[in-house]
Amino acid sequence: MAKATIRILRYNPEGDAAAPAHQDFAIDVEPTDRVLDALNHIKWYVDGTLTFRRSCAHGICGSDAMRINGVNRLACKVLMRDVGSRVTVEPLMGFRVIKDLVVDMDAFFAQYRSVLPYLINDSRPPERERLQSPEDRERFDDTTKCILCAACTTSCPSYWANEEFVGPAAIVNAHRFIFDSRDSAPGERLEILNNREGVWRCRTIFNCSEACPREIKVTKAIGEVKRAILYRQST
Amino acid sequence: MSTVIAPAGSARGQARRGGGYEQPQGRRSNFELYSWFFMRLSGLILIFLSLYHLVWWNLIVGVEHLSADLVRERWQNPFWRFYNVALLLFAMLHGLNGLRYSIEDYVRKPGAQVAVKAVAYTLILTSMAIGAFALFTYNPAVAAAAR
């Protein structure tokens, strides 16, 4: 057991203090504890009013994305021994804070939905599954890994500056279907993204690629969508 | 299903009657696409233009040997005149594009954005025009007489 200080940016819309403020919690942790374990410990044994999202706790559901020591991470994928004995935990940037570490993600999901993130194919379904070669599957393999945690979108300075920007996560999920050989509407998605608030608001800053807990090459995927728009326009 | 809330004033992602979701409603234009493609292409050319320019004047000729006579001699060849005009125009256009990005990202009021853009574009396009004019119309004889 070692002592650790967890500094959390708290905000309570119903409290007396209108402004968000940091609060320190000194607790005992194991080096192999995750930041999520530390937050759970605080919530269960120190201050039950601490509010944050978490669900699977295994890096799959994408609920507990937050800013840990200034970097967007999943609290369930970061070990205490890797962040030191003083950890600052803050909500994701660019979203409205509802309470403590819980942010309003409605706009994020609205932007996600606007790029048609589902298979479109009006042809008659075959008797069994729609077949695809391993090579065709490989083409969009990277972007299938997205868990919609919003770590990429909320690390993007273009998104901080302009909430109308569709954001990296939505483009990643459009990419997943644009390059799927079974899908018949890539043109429709490219048309949606060929917009000032679509892929062209991306300034190739690479924050998204660094922030992704699934190690998706987000900037590369956005670049591929940009090129696909160019090729489509020139044919 | 609850109504999907998009950023204020946005049509993006709002539930559409009869199913589906709204997409961004902007002017349909390929300006951003072509601008991006031009920047990619000219950026690549610019790297070689500026590298050769630097290597030639600083390493091969050497700063200590730089003189007005040398510059004038090189200027006599139309190829180098176009080379220098291309260097100037591409560099300025890339700077202007960066400035446009910053203005569009951070000057949020539409009126203010138009005003700031107008000032920036005027300044940069004027200096580009003056630079290109000087490079093309420079007359060594007149310059020598003026000395």
Short mmCIF file of C-alpha atoms in Angstrom, two decimals:
data_model
loop_
_atom_site.label_atom_id
_atom_site.label_comp_id
_atom_site.label_asym_id
_atom_site.label_seq_id
_atom_site.Cartn_x
_atom_site.Cartn_y
_atom_site.Cartn_z
CA MET A 1 0.00 0.00 0.00
CA ALA A 2 1.18 3.49 -0.82
CA LYS A 3 -0.27 6.94 -0.22
CA ALA A 4 -1.64 8.78 -3.23
CA THR A 5 -3.34 12.13 -3.63
CA ILE A 6 -6.15 12.20 -6.14
CA ARG A 7 -7.06 15.75 -7.16
CA ILE A 8 -10.48 15.86 -8.79
CA LEU A 9 -12.12 18.79 -10.56
CA ARG A 10 -15.52 18.83 -8.89
CA TYR A 11 -18.66 20.59 -10.05
CA ASN A 12 -22.06 20.41 -8.45
CA PRO A 13 -24.79 22.32 -10.29
CA GLU A 14 -26.99 22.22 -7.18
CA GLY A 15 -24.32 23.22 -4.71
CA ASP A 16 -23.50 26.64 -3.31
CA ALA A 17 -20.26 26.99 -5.25
CA ALA A 18 -21.18 27.78 -8.84
CA ALA A 19 -17.66 27.41 -10.17
CA PRO A 20 -15.87 24.07 -10.57
CA ALA A 21 -13.06 23.57 -8.04
CA HIS A 22 -10.36 21.01 -7.37
CA GLN A 23 -10.66 18.77 -4.34
CA ASP A 24 -7.85 16.56 -3.00
CA PHE A 25 -8.38 13.06 -1.64
CA ALA A 26 -5.52 11.28 0.15
CA ILE A 27 -6.04 7.53 -0.05
CA ASP A 28 -4.11 4.26 0.13
CA VAL A 29 -3.59 2.50 -3.21
CA GLU A 30 -1.74 -0.52 -4.58
CA PRO A 31 0.64 0.20 -7.47
CA THR A 32 -1.42 -2.22 -9.57
CA ASP A 33 -4.70 -0.43 -8.80
CA ARG A 34 -6.23 1.43 -11.69
CA VAL A 35 -7.26 5.07 -11.48
CA LEU A 36 -10.83 3.77 -11.66
CA ASP A 37 -10.21 1.72 -8.49
CA ALA A 38 -9.02 4.89 -6.77
CA LEU A 39 -12.16 6.76 -7.89
CA ASN A 40 -14.36 3.86 -6.75
CA HIS A 41 -12.60 3.86 -3.37
CA ILE A 42 -13.30 7.57 -2.95
CA LYS A 43 -16.94 7.17 -3.97
CA TRP A 44 -17.60 4.11 -1.81
CA TYR A 45 -15.63 4.99 1.34
CA VAL A 46 -14.80 8.72 1.39
CA ASP A 47 -17.32 10.87 -0.47
CA GLY A 48 -20.44 9.29 -1.95
CA THR A 49 -21.35 12.46 -3.85
CA LEU A 50 -18.45 12.01 -6.30
CA THR A 51 -20.03 11.37 -9.69
CA PHE A 52 -18.48 9.64 -12.70
CA ARG A 53 -19.45 7.17 -15.40
CA ARG A 54 -18.10 3.64 -15.57
CA SER A 55 -19.55 0.37 -16.69
CA CYS A 56 -17.48 -2.60 -17.85
CA ALA A 57 -14.21 -1.43 -16.22
CA HIS A 58 -12.23 -3.35 -18.83
CA GLY A 59 -11.58 -0.80 -21.58
CA ILE A 60 -14.41 -1.93 -23.81
CA CYS A 61 -17.51 0.14 -23.04
CA GLY A 62 -15.82 3.54 -23.26
CA SER A 63 -17.76 5.05 -20.34
CA ASP A 64 -14.91 6.28 -18.16
CA ALA A 65 -12.94 8.50 -20.53
CA MET A 66 -11.58 11.47 -18.56
CA ARG A 67 -8.58 13.75 -18.38
CA ILE A 68 -5.92 12.08 -16.22
CA ASN A 69 -2.89 14.30 -15.57
CA GLY A 70 -4.00 16.43 -18.52
CA VAL A 71 -4.31 13.56 -21.00
CA ASN A 72 -7.51 11.89 -22.21
CA ARG A 73 -7.46 8.30 -20.94
CA LEU A 74 -9.82 5.57 -19.82
CA ALA A 75 -9.65 5.44 -16.00
CA CYS A 76 -9.93 1.64 -16.17
CA LYS A 77 -6.84 1.31 -18.38
CA VAL A 78 -4.40 3.44 -16.36
CA LEU A 79 -2.46 1.93 -13.45
CA MET A 80 -1.62 4.04 -10.41
CA ARG A 81 2.07 3.10 -10.69
CA ASP A 82 2.16 4.74 -14.13
CA VAL A 83 0.76 8.11 -13.03
CA GLY A 84 2.65 8.72 -9.79
CA SER A 85 1.41 9.53 -6.31
CA ARG A 86 -0.27 12.79 -7.32
CA VAL A 87 -2.96 12.39 -9.93
CA THR A 88 -5.22 15.09 -11.33
CA VAL A 89 -8.54 13.87 -12.73
CA GLU A 90 -10.76 16.23 -14.72
CA PRO A 91 -13.77 15.87 -17.03
CA LEU A 92 -13.33 15.72 -20.83
CA MET A 93 -12.86 19.11 -22.48
CA GLY A 94 -15.25 20.59 -25.03
CA PHE A 95 -18.44 19.16 -23.52
CA ARG A 96 -20.80 20.72 -21.00
CA VAL A 97 -20.13 19.31 -17.54
CA ILE A 98 -23.26 17.89 -15.90
CA LYS A 99 -21.70 16.97 -12.57
CA ASP A 100 -18.10 16.26 -11.47
CA LEU A 101 -16.67 14.00 -14.19
CA VAL A 102 -19.94 13.40 -16.04
CA VAL A 103 -20.24 15.36 -19.29
CA ASP A 104 -23.15 15.90 -21.66
CA MET A 105 -22.47 13.69 -24.69
CA ASP A 106 -25.73 14.31 -26.58
CA ALA A 107 -24.04 16.50 -29.21
CA PHE A 108 -21.29 13.90 -29.62
CA PHE A 109 -23.79 11.15 -30.41
CA ALA A 110 -25.81 13.48 -32.65
CA GLN A 111 -22.67 14.11 -34.69
CA TYR A 112 -21.94 10.40 -34.73
CA ARG A 113 -25.44 9.66 -36.08
CA SER A 114 -25.18 12.32 -38.78
CA VAL A 115 -22.59 10.27 -40.72
CA LEU A 116 -24.88 7.21 -41.15
CA PRO A 117 -22.79 4.86 -38.98
CA TYR A 118 -24.59 1.66 -39.99
CA LEU A 119 -24.54 -0.80 -42.89
CA ILE A 120 -26.58 0.38 -45.86
CA ASN A 121 -27.28 -2.25 -48.48
CA ASP A 122 -30.67 -2.47 -50.17
CA SER A 123 -29.83 -5.47 -52.31
CA ARG A 124 -31.53 -8.75 -51.51
CA PRO A 125 -29.75 -10.42 -48.61
CA PRO A 126 -28.16 -13.75 -49.53
CA GLU A 127 -29.33 -16.90 -47.80
CA ARG A 128 -26.44 -16.75 -45.39
CA GLU A 129 -24.13 -13.86 -44.45
CA ARG A 130 -22.80 -11.31 -46.96
CA LEU A 131 -19.36 -12.69 -47.71
CA GLN A 132 -16.21 -10.59 -47.63
CA SER A 133 -12.61 -11.51 -48.37
CA PRO A 134 -10.03 -11.16 -45.57
CA GLU A 135 -8.34 -8.42 -47.65
CA ASP A 136 -11.58 -6.43 -47.94
CA ARG A 137 -12.12 -6.83 -44.20
CA GLU A 138 -8.58 -5.67 -43.49
CA ARG A 139 -9.25 -2.39 -45.31
CA PHE A 140 -11.30 -0.96 -42.41
CA ASP A 141 -10.14 -3.21 -39.58
CA ASP A 142 -8.55 -0.39 -37.58
CA THR A 143 -11.69 1.73 -37.39
CA THR A 144 -13.89 -1.16 -36.22
CA LYS A 145 -12.12 -0.89 -32.88
CA CYS A 146 -13.81 2.39 -31.89
CA ILE A 147 -15.71 2.26 -28.57
CA LEU A 148 -17.15 5.81 -28.79
CA CYS A 149 -15.46 6.98 -25.59
CA ALA A 150 -14.96 10.49 -27.10
CA ALA A 151 -11.31 10.67 -26.01
CA CYS A 152 -10.31 11.64 -29.57
CA THR A 153 -13.02 14.21 -30.21
CA THR A 154 -12.44 15.96 -26.87
CA SER A 155 -8.67 16.11 -27.42
CA CYS A 156 -9.16 17.92 -30.74
CA PRO A 157 -8.41 21.67 -30.68
CA SER A 158 -10.59 22.12 -33.79
CA TYR A 159 -13.49 20.59 -31.85
CA TRP A 160 -12.81 22.82 -28.82
CA ALA A 161 -12.90 25.82 -31.15
CA ASN A 162 -15.97 24.78 -33.09
CA GLU A 163 -18.71 22.58 -31.70
CA GLU A 164 -20.24 22.23 -35.17
CA PHE A 165 -17.22 20.21 -36.31
CA VAL A 166 -18.35 16.59 -36.70
CA GLY A 167 -15.23 15.46 -34.80
CA PRO A 168 -12.74 12.62 -35.23
CA ALA A 169 -14.92 9.88 -33.67
CA ALA A 170 -17.72 10.43 -36.19
CA ILE A 171 -15.24 10.40 -39.09
CA VAL A 172 -13.69 7.16 -37.78
CA ASN A 173 -17.13 5.55 -37.71
CA ALA A 174 -17.93 6.83 -41.20
CA HIS A 175 -14.58 5.37 -42.36
CA ARG A 176 -15.61 2.00 -40.94
CA PHE A 177 -18.51 1.84 -43.45
CA ILE A 178 -17.10 3.90 -46.34
CA PHE A 179 -14.41 1.26 -46.90
CA ASP A 180 -16.64 -1.76 -46.20
CA SER A 181 -17.10 -3.69 -49.47
CA ARG A 182 -20.58 -4.83 -48.34
CA ASP A 183 -21.87 -1.28 -47.96
CA SER A 184 -23.56 0.50 -50.85
CA ALA A 185 -23.65 4.11 -49.60
CA PRO A 186 -20.04 5.30 -49.21
CA GLY A 187 -20.80 8.15 -51.63
CA GLU A 188 -23.56 9.42 -49.38
CA ARG A 189 -21.23 9.52 -46.37
CA LEU A 190 -18.44 11.19 -48.35
CA GLU A 191 -20.96 13.82 -49.47
CA ILE A 192 -21.86 14.49 -45.82
CA LEU A 193 -18.21 14.75 -44.81
CA ASN A 194 -17.22 16.95 -47.79
CA ASN A 195 -18.27 19.94 -45.72
CA ARG A 196 -16.50 22.75 -43.93
CA GLU A 197 -17.67 21.16 -40.66
CA GLY A 198 -16.88 17.67 -41.95
CA VAL A 199 -13.37 16.39 -42.62
CA TRP A 200 -12.08 19.81 -43.72
CA ARG A 201 -12.18 21.22 -40.19
CA CYS A 202 -9.45 18.69 -39.33
CA ARG A 203 -6.08 20.46 -39.13
CA THR A 204 -4.03 17.24 -38.84
CA ILE A 205 -2.95 17.97 -35.26
CA PHE A 206 -2.68 14.24 -34.32
CA ASN A 207 -4.06 14.74 -30.76
CA CYS A 208 -6.82 12.25 -31.62
CA SER A 209 -4.38 9.48 -32.56
CA GLU A 210 -2.49 9.99 -29.31
CA ALA A 211 -5.63 10.08 -27.20
CA CYS A 212 -7.28 6.93 -28.59
CA PRO A 213 -7.25 4.19 -25.92
CA ARG A 214 -7.79 1.61 -28.67
CA GLU A 215 -4.77 2.88 -30.58
CA ILE A 216 -6.77 3.58 -33.72
CA LYS A 217 -4.75 5.63 -36.20
CA VAL A 218 -7.44 8.31 -36.24
CA THR A 219 -5.59 10.98 -38.22
CA LYS A 220 -4.66 8.39 -40.85
CA ALA A 221 -8.31 7.33 -41.15
CA ILE A 222 -9.37 10.99 -41.58
CA GLY A 223 -6.67 11.38 -44.26
CA GLU A 224 -8.05 8.35 -46.09
CA VAL A 225 -11.53 9.84 -46.06
CA LYS A 226 -10.15 13.15 -47.42
CA ARG A 227 -8.43 11.29 -50.26
CA ALA A 228 -11.58 9.24 -50.95
CA ILE A 229 -13.52 12.51 -51.36
CA LEU A 230 -10.86 13.76 -53.80
CA TYR A 231 -10.87 10.55 -55.86
CA ARG A 232 -14.66 10.46 -55.93
CA GLN A 233 -14.75 14.07 -57.15
CA SER A 234 -12.23 13.41 -59.91
CA THR A 235 -13.97 10.34 -61.36
CA MET B 1 -36.61 7.62 -28.42
CA SER B 2 -35.54 10.89 -26.91
CA THR B 3 -34.78 13.81 -29.16
CA VAL B 4 -31.12 14.03 -30.01
CA ILE B 5 -29.69 17.36 -28.98
CA ALA B 6 -27.14 18.85 -31.34
CA PRO B 7 -25.04 21.99 -30.77
CA ALA B 8 -27.10 25.18 -30.59
CA GLY B 9 -28.44 26.25 -33.96
CA SER B 10 -27.32 23.05 -35.64
CA ALA B 11 -29.38 20.75 -37.82
CA ARG B 12 -26.76 18.04 -37.47
CA GLY B 13 -27.98 14.84 -35.86
CA GLN B 14 -31.53 15.99 -35.05
CA ALA B 15 -34.07 13.21 -35.46
CA ARG B 16 -35.77 13.58 -38.83
CA ARG B 17 -39.47 12.93 -39.31
CA GLY B 18 -39.88 9.60 -41.02
CA GLY B 19 -36.58 8.29 -39.70
CA GLY B 20 -32.92 9.06 -40.01
CA TYR B 21 -30.93 12.05 -38.82
CA GLU B 22 -30.22 15.50 -40.18
CA GLN B 23 -26.88 16.20 -41.78
CA PRO B 24 -25.02 19.52 -41.67
CA GLN B 25 -26.70 22.09 -43.88
CA GLY B 26 -23.99 24.19 -45.39
CA ARG B 27 -23.51 25.63 -48.80
CA ARG B 28 -22.54 22.75 -51.10
CA SER B 29 -19.11 23.69 -52.32
CA ASN B 30 -15.88 21.95 -53.18
CA PHE B 31 -13.75 24.95 -52.16
CA GLU B 32 -12.32 23.19 -49.09
CA LEU B 33 -11.54 20.06 -51.12
CA TYR B 34 -9.68 21.92 -53.85
CA SER B 35 -7.94 24.19 -51.34
CA TRP B 36 -6.71 21.11 -49.45
CA PHE B 37 -5.49 19.47 -52.64
CA PHE B 38 -3.72 22.64 -53.79
CA MET B 39 -2.00 22.99 -50.40
CA ARG B 40 -0.81 19.37 -50.54
CA LEU B 41 0.59 19.76 -54.02
CA SER B 42 2.13 23.22 -53.65
CA GLY B 43 3.44 22.29 -50.20
CA LEU B 44 5.43 19.46 -51.74
CA ILE B 45 6.81 21.77 -54.44
CA LEU B 46 7.52 24.45 -51.83
CA ILE B 47 9.75 22.08 -49.82
CA PHE B 48 12.06 21.58 -52.80
CA LEU B 49 11.92 25.23 -53.87
CA SER B 50 12.90 26.52 -50.45
CA LEU B 51 15.47 23.78 -49.77
CA TYR B 52 17.29 24.45 -53.02
CA HIS B 53 17.08 28.20 -52.41
CA LEU B 54 18.64 27.80 -48.95
CA VAL B 55 21.32 25.33 -50.02
CA TRP B 56 22.32 27.39 -53.06
CA TRP B 57 22.66 30.78 -51.37
CA ASN B 58 23.92 29.63 -47.99
CA LEU B 59 26.06 26.57 -48.66
CA ILE B 60 27.10 26.58 -52.31
CA VAL B 61 27.50 30.32 -52.88
CA GLY B 62 28.03 31.07 -49.20
CA VAL B 63 26.63 34.05 -47.31
CA GLU B 64 30.03 35.73 -47.29
CA HIS B 65 30.03 35.87 -51.10
CA LEU B 66 26.48 37.15 -51.48
CA SER B 67 26.28 40.37 -53.46
CA ALA B 68 23.82 42.43 -55.48
CA ASP B 69 25.79 41.57 -58.62
CA LEU B 70 25.32 37.84 -58.07
CA VAL B 71 21.59 38.28 -57.49
CA ARG B 72 21.27 40.44 -60.60
CA GLU B 73 23.18 37.91 -62.68
CA ARG B 74 20.87 35.11 -61.58
CA TRP B 75 17.85 37.30 -62.13
CA GLN B 76 18.73 37.69 -65.86
CA ASN B 77 17.58 34.10 -66.41
CA PRO B 78 13.74 34.00 -66.72
CA PHE B 79 13.70 30.55 -65.09
CA TRP B 80 15.02 31.95 -61.80
CA ARG B 81 12.59 34.84 -62.00
CA PHE B 82 9.68 32.36 -62.15
CA TYR B 83 11.35 30.24 -59.49
CA ASN B 84 11.42 33.17 -57.10
CA VAL B 85 7.89 34.26 -57.91
CA ALA B 86 6.68 30.68 -57.26
CA LEU B 87 8.59 30.61 -53.97
CA LEU B 88 7.01 33.89 -52.92
CA LEU B 89 3.46 33.03 -53.97
CA PHE B 90 3.40 29.50 -52.55
CA ALA B 91 4.93 30.58 -49.24
CA MET B 92 2.48 33.48 -48.89
CA LEU B 93 -0.52 31.34 -49.87
CA HIS B 94 0.44 28.72 -47.29
CA GLY B 95 0.75 31.43 -44.67
CA LEU B 96 -2.60 32.85 -45.73
CA ASN B 97 -4.21 29.41 -45.48
CA GLY B 98 -2.90 28.97 -41.93
CA LEU B 99 -4.25 32.38 -41.05
CA ARG B 100 -7.62 31.50 -42.61
CA TYR B 101 -7.79 28.35 -40.48
CA SER B 102 -7.01 30.31 -37.31
CA ILE B 103 -9.57 33.00 -38.14
CA GLU B 104 -12.27 30.44 -38.94
CA ASP B 105 -11.52 28.52 -35.74
CA TYR B 106 -11.26 31.40 -33.32
CA VAL B 107 -13.12 34.45 -34.65
CA ARG B 108 -16.60 33.17 -33.96
CA LYS B 109 -18.88 36.13 -34.78
CA PRO B 110 -19.76 35.95 -38.51
CA GLY B 111 -19.46 39.73 -39.02
CA ALA B 112 -16.14 39.96 -37.20
CA GLN B 113 -14.87 36.95 -39.15
CA VAL B 114 -15.61 38.63 -42.48
CA ALA B 115 -13.92 41.85 -41.32
CA VAL B 116 -10.77 40.13 -40.00
CA LYS B 117 -10.55 37.99 -43.14
CA ALA B 118 -10.94 41.06 -45.37
CA VAL B 119 -8.05 42.83 -43.63
CA ALA B 120 -5.81 39.73 -43.66
CA TYR B 121 -6.56 38.87 -47.31
CA THR B 122 -6.04 42.46 -48.45
CA LEU B 123 -2.69 42.77 -46.67
CA ILE B 124 -1.33 39.44 -47.87
CA LEU B 125 -2.65 39.61 -51.44
CA THR B 126 -1.32 43.18 -51.80
CA SER B 127 2.13 42.18 -50.59
CA MET B 128 2.06 39.19 -52.95
CA ALA B 129 1.17 41.47 -55.84
CA ILE B 130 3.89 43.98 -54.96
CA GLY B 131 6.46 41.19 -54.59
CA ALA B 132 5.59 39.56 -57.91
CA PHE B 133 5.50 42.96 -59.64
CA ALA B 134 8.97 43.83 -58.31
CA LEU B 135 10.41 40.46 -59.33
CA PHE B 136 9.05 40.67 -62.86
CA THR B 137 9.69 44.33 -63.63
CA TYR B 138 13.04 44.91 -61.92
CA ASN B 139 15.32 46.66 -64.38
CA PRO B 140 19.07 46.37 -63.66
CA ALA B 141 19.90 49.34 -65.88
CA VAL B 142 17.49 51.65 -64.07
CA ALA B 143 18.65 50.32 -60.72
CA ALA B 144 22.29 50.94 -61.64
CA ALA B 145 21.50 54.45 -62.85
CA ALA B 146 19.69 55.22 -59.61
CA ARG B 147 22.75 54.29 -57.54
#
